[in-house]
PDB file of C-alpha atoms in Angstrom:
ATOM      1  CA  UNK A 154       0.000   0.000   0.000  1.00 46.00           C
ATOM      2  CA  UNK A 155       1.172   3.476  -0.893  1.00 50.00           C
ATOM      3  CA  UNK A 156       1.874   6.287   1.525  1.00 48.00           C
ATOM      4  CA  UNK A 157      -0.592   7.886  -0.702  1.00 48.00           C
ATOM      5  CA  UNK A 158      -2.816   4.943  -0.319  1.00 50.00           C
ATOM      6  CA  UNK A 159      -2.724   5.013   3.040  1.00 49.00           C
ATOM      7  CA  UNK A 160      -3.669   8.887   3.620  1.00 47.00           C
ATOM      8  CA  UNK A 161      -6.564   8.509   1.460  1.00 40.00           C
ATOM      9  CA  UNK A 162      -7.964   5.899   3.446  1.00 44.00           C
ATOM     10  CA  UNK A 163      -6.927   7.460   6.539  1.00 48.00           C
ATOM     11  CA  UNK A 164      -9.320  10.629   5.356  1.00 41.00           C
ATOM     12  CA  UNK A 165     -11.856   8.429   4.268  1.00 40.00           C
ATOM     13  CA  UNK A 166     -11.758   7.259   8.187  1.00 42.00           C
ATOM     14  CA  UNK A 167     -12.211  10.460   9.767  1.00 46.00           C
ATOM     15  CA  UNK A 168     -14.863  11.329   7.047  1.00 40.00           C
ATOM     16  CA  UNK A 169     -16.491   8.306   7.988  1.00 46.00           C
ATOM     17  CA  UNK A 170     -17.238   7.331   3.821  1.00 42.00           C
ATOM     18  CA  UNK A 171     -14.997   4.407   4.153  1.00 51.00           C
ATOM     19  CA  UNK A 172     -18.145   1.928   4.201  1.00 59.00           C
ATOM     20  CA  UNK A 173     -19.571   3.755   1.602  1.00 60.00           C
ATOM     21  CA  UNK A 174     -15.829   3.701  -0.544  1.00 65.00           C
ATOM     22  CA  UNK A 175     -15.834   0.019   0.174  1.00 74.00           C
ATOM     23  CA  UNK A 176     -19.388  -1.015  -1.445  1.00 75.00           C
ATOM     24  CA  UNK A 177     -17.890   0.692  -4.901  1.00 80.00           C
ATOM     25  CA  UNK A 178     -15.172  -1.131  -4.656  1.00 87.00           C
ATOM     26  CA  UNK A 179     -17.095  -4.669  -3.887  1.00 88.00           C
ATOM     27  CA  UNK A 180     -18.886  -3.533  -7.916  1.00 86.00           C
ATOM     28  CA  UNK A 181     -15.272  -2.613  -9.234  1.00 89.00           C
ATOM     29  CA  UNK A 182     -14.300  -6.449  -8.252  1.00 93.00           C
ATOM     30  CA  UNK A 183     -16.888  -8.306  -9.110  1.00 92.00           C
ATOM     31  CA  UNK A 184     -16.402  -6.604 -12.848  1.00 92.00           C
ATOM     32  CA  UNK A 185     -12.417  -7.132 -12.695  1.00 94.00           C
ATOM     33  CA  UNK A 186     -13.056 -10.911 -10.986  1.00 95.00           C
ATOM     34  CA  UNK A 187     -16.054 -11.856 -13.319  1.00 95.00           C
ATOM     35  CA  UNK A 188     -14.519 -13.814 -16.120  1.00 96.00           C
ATOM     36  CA  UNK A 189     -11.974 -16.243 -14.189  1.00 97.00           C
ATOM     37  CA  UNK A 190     -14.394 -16.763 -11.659  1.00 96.00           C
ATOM     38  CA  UNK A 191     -17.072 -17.920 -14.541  1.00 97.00           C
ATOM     39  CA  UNK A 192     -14.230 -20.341 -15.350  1.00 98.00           C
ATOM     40  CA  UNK A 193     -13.846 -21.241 -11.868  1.00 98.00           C
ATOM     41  CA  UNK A 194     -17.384 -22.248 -11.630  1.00 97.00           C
ATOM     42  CA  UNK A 195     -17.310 -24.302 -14.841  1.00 98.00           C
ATOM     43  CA  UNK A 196     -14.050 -26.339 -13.656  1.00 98.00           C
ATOM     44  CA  UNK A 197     -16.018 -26.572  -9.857  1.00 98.00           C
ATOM     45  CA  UNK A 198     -19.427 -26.924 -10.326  1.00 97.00           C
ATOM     46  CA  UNK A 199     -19.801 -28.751  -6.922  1.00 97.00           C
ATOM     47  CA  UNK A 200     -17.903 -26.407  -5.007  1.00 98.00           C
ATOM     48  CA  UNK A 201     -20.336 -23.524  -3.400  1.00 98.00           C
ATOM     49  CA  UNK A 202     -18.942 -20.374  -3.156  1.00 98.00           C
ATOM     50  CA  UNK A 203     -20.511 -17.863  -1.046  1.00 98.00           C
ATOM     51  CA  UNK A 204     -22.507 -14.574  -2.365  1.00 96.00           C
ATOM     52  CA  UNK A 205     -20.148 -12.526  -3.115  1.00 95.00           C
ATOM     53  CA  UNK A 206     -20.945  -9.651  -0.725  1.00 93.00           C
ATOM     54  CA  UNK A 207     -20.122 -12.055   2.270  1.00 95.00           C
ATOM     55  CA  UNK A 208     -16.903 -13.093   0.944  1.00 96.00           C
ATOM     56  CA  UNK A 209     -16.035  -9.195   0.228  1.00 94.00           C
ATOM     57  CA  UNK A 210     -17.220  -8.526   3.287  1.00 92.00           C
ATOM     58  CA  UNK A 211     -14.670 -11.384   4.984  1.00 94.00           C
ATOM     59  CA  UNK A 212     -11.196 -11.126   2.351  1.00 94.00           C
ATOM     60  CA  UNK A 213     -11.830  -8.212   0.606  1.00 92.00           C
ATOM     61  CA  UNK A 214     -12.232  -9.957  -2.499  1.00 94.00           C
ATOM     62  CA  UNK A 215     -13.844 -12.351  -4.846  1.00 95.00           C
ATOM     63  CA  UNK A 216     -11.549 -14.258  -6.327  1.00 97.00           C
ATOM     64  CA  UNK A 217     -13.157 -17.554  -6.218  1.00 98.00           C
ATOM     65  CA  UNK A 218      -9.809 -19.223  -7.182  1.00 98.00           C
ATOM     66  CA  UNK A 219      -8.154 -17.738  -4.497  1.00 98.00           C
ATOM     67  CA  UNK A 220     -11.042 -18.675  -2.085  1.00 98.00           C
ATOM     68  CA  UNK A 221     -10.390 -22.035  -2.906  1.00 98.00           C
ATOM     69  CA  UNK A 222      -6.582 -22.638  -2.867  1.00 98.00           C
ATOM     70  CA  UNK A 223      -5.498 -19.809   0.550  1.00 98.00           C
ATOM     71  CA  UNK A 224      -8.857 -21.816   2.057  1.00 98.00           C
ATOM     72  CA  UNK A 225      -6.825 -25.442   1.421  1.00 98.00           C
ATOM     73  CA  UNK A 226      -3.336 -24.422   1.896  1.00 98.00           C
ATOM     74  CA  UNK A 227      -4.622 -22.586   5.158  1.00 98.00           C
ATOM     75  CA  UNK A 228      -6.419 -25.493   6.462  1.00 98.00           C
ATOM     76  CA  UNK A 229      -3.258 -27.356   6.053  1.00 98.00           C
ATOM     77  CA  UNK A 230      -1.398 -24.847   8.592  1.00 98.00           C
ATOM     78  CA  UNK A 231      -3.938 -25.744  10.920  1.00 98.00           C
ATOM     79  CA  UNK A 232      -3.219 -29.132  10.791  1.00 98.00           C
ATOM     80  CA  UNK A 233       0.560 -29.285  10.296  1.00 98.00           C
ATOM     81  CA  UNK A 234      -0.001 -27.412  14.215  1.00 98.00           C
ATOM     82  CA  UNK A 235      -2.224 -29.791  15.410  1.00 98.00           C
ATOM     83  CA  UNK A 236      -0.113 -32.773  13.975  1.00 97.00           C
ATOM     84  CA  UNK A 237       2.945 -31.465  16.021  1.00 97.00           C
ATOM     85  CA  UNK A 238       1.163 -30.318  19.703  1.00 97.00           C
ATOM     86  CA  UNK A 239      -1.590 -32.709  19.561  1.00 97.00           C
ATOM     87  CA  UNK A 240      -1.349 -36.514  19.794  1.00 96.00           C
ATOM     88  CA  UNK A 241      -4.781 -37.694  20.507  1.00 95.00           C
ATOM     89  CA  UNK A 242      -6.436 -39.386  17.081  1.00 95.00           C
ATOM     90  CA  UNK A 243      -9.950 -38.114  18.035  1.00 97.00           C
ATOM     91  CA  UNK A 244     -10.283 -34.319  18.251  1.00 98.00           C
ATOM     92  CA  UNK A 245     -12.820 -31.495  19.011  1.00 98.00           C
ATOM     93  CA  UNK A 246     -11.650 -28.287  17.028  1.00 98.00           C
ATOM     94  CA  UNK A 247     -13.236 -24.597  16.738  1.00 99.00           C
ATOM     95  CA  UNK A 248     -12.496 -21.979  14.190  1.00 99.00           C
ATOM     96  CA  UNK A 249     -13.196 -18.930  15.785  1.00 98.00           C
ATOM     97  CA  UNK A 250     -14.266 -16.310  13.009  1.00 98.00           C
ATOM     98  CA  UNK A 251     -14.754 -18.696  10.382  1.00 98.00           C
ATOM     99  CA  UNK A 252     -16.771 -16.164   7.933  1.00 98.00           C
ATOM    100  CA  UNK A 253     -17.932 -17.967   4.971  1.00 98.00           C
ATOM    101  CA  UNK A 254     -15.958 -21.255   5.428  1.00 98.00           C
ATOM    102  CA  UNK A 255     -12.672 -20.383   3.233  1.00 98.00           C
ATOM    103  CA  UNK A 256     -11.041 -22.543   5.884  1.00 98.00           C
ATOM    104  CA  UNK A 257     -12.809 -25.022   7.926  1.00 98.00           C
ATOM    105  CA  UNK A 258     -14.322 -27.017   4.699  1.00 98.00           C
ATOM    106  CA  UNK A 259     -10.810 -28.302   3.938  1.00 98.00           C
ATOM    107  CA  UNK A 260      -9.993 -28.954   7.445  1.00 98.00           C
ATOM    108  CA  UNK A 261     -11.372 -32.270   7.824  1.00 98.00           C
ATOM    109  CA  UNK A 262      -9.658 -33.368   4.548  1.00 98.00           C
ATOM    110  CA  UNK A 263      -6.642 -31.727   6.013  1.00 98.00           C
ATOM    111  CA  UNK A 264      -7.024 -33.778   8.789  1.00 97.00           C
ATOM    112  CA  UNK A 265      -7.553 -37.414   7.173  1.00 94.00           C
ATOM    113  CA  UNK A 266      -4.994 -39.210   9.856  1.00 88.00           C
ATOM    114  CA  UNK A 267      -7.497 -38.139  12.755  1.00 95.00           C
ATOM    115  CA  UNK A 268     -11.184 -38.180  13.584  1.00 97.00           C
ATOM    116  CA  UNK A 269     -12.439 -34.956  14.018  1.00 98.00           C
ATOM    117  CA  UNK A 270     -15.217 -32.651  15.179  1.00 98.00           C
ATOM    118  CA  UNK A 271     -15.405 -29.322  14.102  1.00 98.00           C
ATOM    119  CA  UNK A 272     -17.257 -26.257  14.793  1.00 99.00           C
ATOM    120  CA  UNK A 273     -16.966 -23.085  13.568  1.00 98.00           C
ATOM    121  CA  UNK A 274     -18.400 -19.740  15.227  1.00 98.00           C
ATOM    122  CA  UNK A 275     -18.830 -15.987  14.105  1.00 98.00           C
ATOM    123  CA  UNK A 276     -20.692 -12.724  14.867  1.00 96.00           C
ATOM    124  CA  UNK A 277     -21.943 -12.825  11.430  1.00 96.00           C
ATOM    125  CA  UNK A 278     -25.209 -13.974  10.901  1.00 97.00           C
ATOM    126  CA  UNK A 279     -25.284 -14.019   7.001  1.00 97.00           C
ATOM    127  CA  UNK A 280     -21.660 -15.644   7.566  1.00 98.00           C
ATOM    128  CA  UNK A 281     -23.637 -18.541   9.888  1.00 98.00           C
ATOM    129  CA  UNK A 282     -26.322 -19.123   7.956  1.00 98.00           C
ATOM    130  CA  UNK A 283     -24.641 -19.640   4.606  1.00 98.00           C
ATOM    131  CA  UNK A 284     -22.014 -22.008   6.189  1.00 98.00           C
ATOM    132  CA  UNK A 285     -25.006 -24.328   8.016  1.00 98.00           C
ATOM    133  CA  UNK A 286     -26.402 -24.828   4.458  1.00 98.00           C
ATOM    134  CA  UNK A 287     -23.625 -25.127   2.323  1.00 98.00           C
ATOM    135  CA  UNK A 288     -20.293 -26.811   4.372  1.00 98.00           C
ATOM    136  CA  UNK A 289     -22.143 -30.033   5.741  1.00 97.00           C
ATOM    137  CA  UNK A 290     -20.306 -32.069   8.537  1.00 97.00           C
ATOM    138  CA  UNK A 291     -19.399 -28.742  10.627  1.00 98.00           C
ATOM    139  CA  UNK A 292     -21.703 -27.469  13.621  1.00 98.00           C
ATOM    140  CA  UNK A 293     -21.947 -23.967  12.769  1.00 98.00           C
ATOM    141  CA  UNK A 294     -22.910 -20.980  15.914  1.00 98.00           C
ATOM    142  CA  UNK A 295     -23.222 -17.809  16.298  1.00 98.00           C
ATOM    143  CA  UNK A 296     -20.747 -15.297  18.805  1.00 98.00           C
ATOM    144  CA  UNK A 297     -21.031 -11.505  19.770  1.00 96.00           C
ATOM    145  CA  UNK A 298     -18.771  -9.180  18.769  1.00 94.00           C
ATOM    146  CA  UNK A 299     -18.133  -9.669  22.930  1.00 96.00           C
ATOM    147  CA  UNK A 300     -17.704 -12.734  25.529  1.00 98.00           C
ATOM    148  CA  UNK A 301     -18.966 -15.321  25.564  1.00 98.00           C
ATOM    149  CA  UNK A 302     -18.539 -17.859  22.671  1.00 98.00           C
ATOM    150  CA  UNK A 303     -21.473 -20.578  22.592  1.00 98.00           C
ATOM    151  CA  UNK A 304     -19.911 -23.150  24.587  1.00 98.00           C
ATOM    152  CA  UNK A 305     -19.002 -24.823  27.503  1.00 98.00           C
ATOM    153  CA  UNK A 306     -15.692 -23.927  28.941  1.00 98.00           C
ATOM    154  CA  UNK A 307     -12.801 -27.262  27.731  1.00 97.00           C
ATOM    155  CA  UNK A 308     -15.265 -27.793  24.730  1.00 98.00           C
ATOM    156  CA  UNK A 309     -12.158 -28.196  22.538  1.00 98.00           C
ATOM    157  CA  UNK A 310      -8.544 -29.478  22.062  1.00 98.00           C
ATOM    158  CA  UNK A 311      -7.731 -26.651  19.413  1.00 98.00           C
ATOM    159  CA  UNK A 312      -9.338 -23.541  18.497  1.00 98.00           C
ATOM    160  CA  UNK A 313      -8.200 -21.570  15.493  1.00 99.00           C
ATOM    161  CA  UNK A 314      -8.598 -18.142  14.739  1.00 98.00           C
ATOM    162  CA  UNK A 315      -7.475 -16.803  11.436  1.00 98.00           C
ATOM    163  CA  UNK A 316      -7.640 -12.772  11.077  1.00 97.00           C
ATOM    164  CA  UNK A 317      -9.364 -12.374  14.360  1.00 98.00           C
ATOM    165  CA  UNK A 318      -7.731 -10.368  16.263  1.00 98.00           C
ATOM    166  CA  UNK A 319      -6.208  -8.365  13.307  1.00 98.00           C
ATOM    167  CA  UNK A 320      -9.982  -6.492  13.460  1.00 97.00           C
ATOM    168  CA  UNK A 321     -10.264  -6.250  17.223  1.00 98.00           C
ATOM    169  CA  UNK A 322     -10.190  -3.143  19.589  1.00 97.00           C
ATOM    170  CA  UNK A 323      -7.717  -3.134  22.373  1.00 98.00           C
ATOM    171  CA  UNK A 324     -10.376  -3.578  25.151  1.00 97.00           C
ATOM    172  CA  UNK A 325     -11.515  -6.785  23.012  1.00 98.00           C
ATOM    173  CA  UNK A 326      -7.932  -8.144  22.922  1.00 98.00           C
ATOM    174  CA  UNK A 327      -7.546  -9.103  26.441  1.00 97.00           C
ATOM    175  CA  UNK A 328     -11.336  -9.957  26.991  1.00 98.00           C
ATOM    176  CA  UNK A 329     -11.177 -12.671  23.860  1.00 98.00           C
ATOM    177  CA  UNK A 330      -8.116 -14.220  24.512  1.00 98.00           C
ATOM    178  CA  UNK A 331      -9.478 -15.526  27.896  1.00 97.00           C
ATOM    179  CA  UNK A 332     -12.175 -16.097  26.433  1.00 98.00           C
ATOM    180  CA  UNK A 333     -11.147 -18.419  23.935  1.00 98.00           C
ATOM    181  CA  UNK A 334      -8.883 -20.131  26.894  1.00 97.00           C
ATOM    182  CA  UNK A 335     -11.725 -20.994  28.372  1.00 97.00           C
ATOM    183  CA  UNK A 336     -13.375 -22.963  26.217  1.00 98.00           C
ATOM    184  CA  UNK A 337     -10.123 -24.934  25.286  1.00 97.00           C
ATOM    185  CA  UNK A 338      -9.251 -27.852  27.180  1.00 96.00           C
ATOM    186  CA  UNK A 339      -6.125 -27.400  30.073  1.00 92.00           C
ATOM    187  CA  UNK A 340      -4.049 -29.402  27.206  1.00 92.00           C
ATOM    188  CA  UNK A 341      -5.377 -27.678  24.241  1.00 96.00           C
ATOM    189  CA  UNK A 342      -3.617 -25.164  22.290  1.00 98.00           C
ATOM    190  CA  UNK A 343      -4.777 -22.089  20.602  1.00 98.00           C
ATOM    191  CA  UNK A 344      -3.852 -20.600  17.317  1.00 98.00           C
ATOM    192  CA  UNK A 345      -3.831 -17.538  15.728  1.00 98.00           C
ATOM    193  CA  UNK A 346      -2.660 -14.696  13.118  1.00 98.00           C
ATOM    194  CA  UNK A 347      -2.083 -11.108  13.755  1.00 98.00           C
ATOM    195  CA  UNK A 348      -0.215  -8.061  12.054  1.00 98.00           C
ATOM    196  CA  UNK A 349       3.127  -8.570  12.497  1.00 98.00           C
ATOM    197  CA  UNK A 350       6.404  -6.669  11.590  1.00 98.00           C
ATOM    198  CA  UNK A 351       5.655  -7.965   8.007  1.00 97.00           C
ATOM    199  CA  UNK A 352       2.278  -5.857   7.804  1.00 97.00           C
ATOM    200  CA  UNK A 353       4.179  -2.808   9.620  1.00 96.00           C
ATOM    201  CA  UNK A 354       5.267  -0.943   6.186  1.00 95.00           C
ATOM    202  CA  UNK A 355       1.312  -0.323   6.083  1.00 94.00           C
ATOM    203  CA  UNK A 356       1.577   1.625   8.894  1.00 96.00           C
ATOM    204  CA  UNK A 357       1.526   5.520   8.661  1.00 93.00           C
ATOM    205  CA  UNK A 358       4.455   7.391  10.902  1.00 95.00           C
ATOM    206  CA  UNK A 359       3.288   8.334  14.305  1.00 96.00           C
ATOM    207  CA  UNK A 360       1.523   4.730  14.512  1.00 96.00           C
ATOM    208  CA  UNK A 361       4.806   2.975  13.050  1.00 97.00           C
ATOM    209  CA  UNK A 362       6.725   4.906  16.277  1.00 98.00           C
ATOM    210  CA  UNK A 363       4.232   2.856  18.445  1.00 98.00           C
ATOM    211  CA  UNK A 364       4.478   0.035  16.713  1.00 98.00           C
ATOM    212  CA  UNK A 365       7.922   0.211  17.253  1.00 98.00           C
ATOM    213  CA  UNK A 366       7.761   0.793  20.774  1.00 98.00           C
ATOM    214  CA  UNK A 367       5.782  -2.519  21.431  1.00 98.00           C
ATOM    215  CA  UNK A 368       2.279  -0.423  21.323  1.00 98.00           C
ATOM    216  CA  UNK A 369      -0.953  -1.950  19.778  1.00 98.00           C
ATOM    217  CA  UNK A 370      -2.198   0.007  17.357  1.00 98.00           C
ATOM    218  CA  UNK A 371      -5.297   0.215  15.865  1.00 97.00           C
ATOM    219  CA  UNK A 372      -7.297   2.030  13.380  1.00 95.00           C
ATOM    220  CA  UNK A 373     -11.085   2.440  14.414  1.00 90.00           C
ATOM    221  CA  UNK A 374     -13.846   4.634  12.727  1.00 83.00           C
ATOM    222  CA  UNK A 375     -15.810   2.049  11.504  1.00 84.00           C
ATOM    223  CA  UNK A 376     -17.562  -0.764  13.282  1.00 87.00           C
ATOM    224  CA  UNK A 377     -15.214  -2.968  15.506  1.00 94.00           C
ATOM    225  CA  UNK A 378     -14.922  -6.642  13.861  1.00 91.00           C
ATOM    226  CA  UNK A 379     -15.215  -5.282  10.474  1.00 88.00           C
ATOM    227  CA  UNK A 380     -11.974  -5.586   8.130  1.00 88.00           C
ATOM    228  CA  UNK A 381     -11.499  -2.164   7.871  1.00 87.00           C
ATOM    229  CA  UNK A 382     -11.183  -1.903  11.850  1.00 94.00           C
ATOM    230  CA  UNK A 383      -7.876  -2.897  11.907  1.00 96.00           C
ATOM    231  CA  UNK A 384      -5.639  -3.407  14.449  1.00 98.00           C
ATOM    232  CA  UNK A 385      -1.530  -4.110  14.457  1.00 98.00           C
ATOM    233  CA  UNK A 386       0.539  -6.386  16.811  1.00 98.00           C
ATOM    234  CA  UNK A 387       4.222  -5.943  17.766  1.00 98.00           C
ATOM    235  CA  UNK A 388       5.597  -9.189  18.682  1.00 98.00           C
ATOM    236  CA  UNK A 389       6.591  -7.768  22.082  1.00 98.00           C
ATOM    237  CA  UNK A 390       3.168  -6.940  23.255  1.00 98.00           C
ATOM    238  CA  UNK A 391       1.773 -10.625  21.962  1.00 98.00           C
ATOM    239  CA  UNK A 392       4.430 -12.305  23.761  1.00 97.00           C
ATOM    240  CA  UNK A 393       4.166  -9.764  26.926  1.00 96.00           C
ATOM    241  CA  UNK A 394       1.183  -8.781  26.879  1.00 97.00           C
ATOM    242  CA  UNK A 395      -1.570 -10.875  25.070  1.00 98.00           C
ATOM    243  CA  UNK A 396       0.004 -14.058  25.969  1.00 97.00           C
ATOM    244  CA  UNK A 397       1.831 -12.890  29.226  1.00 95.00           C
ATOM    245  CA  UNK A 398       0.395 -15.759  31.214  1.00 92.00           C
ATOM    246  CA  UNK A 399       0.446 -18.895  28.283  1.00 96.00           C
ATOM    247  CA  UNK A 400       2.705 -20.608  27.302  1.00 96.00           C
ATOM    248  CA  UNK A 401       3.817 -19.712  23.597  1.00 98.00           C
ATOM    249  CA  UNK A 402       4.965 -22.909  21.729  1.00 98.00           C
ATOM    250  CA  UNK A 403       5.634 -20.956  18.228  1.00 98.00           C
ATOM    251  CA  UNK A 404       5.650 -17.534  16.609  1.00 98.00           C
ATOM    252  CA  UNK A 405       6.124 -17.910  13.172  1.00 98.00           C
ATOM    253  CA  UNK A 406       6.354 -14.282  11.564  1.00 98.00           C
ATOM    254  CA  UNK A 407       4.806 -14.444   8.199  1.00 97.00           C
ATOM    255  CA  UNK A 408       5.504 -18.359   7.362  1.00 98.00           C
ATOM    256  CA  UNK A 409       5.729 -17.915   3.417  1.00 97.00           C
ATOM    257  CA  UNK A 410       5.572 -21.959   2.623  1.00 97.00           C
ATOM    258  CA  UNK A 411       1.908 -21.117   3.604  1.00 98.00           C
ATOM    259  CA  UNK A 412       1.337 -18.058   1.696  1.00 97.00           C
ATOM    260  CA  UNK A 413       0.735 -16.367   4.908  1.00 97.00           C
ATOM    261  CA  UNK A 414       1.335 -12.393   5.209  1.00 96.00           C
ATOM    262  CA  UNK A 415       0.262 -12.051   9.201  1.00 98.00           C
ATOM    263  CA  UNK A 416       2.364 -13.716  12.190  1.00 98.00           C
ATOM    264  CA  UNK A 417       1.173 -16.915  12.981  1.00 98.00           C
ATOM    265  CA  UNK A 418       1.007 -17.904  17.246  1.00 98.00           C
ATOM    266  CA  UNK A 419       0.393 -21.135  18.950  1.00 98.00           C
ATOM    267  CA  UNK A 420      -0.139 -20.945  22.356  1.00 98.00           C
ATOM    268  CA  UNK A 421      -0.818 -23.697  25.251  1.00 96.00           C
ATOM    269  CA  UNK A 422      -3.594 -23.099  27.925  1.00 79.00           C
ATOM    270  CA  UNK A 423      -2.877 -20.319  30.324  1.00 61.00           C
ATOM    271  CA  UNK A 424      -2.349 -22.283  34.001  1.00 60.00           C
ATOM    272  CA  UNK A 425      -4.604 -19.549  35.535  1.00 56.00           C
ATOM    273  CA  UNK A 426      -6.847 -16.863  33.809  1.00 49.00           C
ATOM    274  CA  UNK A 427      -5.728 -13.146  34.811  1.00 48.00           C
ATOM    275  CA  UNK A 428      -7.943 -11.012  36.692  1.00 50.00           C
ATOM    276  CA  UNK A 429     -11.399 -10.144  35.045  1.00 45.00           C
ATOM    277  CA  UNK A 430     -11.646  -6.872  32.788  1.00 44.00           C
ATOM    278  CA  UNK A 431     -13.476  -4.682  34.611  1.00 41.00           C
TER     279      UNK A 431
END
């Protein structure tokens, strides 16, 4: 992204027309997209893709192509973690933020050396509702954009969240990673993606000086959870901060052999939630 880039949208922001700049750009990629993903559909005539609003809404494109492959290769992160910090051959897993299934309807394919159960949760209604219909073999739920997730706390041995916390505030940081402890069993793990120093050339210079200084930063305006609510994550305050009280396993910052631009973190159960929020 341009510095240019980046102080238009910043105006846009404070104007608040960003929503509004987004929908034209949804109709600008849906002309740009519309031929491959015609040949898409022809090669894949099995494969549902969602409407393309949702899936605009969720990547920021429509690239049906792309929705496929990043969805596979993805899903095989996912289990290349749970292959090495997971033995059991039976497994409960959760995909926190799962949108319109890019990921969790390869995971079970992923998967094929274990049995698994999977369930996949987001504040999204449309998001939901689409899955339940359309990725059979996954119990889909609904979450707020705050605590709780629809579950009984140790529902799971993994949960997964993929651009989660990338869109969060920094009240919601703290609140959802103990949240998503919770309902993760005292073995499980937890994994998930966040703006790392890769994504930091994006960043505009006073919030680059935080960012350097092991600040969260985060661009607001627009409604939190959304992808242009965006927030950024120096590895310090992950490791310090976010996870001060887990037990990291791996920080992989931008692992390229999955195509992956954002910092990938696995984390074990924390032995002892912190103190509530207040």
């Amino acid at each position: 992204m341009t510095a240019v880039r980046q102080r238009i949208v910043g105006l846009l922001r404070k104007v608040r027309l960003l929503t509004l700049a987004d929908r034209a750009m949804l109709v600008v990629e849906l002309v740009k997209r519309g031929r491959a993903n015609r040949r898409f559909l022809a090669a894949h005539p099995h494969f549902a893709v969602p409407p393309a609003a949702l899936a605009f809404d969720a990547y920021n494109h429509v690239d049906w192509q792309a929705y496929h492959d990043s969805g596979m290769l993805h899903a095989r992160l996912v289990a290349d973690v749970v292959r090495e910090h997971l033995a059991a051959a039976s497994l409960r897993i959760c995909e926190w933020g799962c949108g319109p299934g890019r990921v969790i309807r390869h995971l079970r394919s992923a998967l094929g050396d274990r049995e698994v159960e999977l369930f996949g949760a987001d504040f999204n209604p449309a998001s939901v509702a689409w899955c339940a219909v359309h990725i059979p073999g996954v119990e889909f739920r609904r979450n707020g954009l705050d605590p709780p997730l629809p579950f009984e706390s140790g529902s799971f041995d993994a949960l997964y969240a993929l651009s989660v916390f990338t869109h969060l505030s920094a009240e919601g940081h703290p609140r959802w990673i103990d949240e998503l402890f919770r309902v993760v069993r005292p073995s499980g793990i937890v994994i998930f993606t966040t703006h790392g120093d890769a994504c930091a050339d994006r960043l505009l210079p006073g919030e680059r000086r935080r960012y350097r200084e092991g600040q969260l930063v985060v661009r607001g305006g627009v409604r939190e959870g959304s992808k242009c609510f965006v927030a950024y994550h120096p590895p310090e305050y992950v490791r310090g901060q976010l996870l001060g009280n887990a037990d990291v396993l791996a920080h992989w910052p931008s692992p390229s052999a999955y195509q992956m631009s954002h910092d990938v973190w696995v984390a074990r159960k924390m032995a002892k939630s912190r103190p509530a929020s207040p």
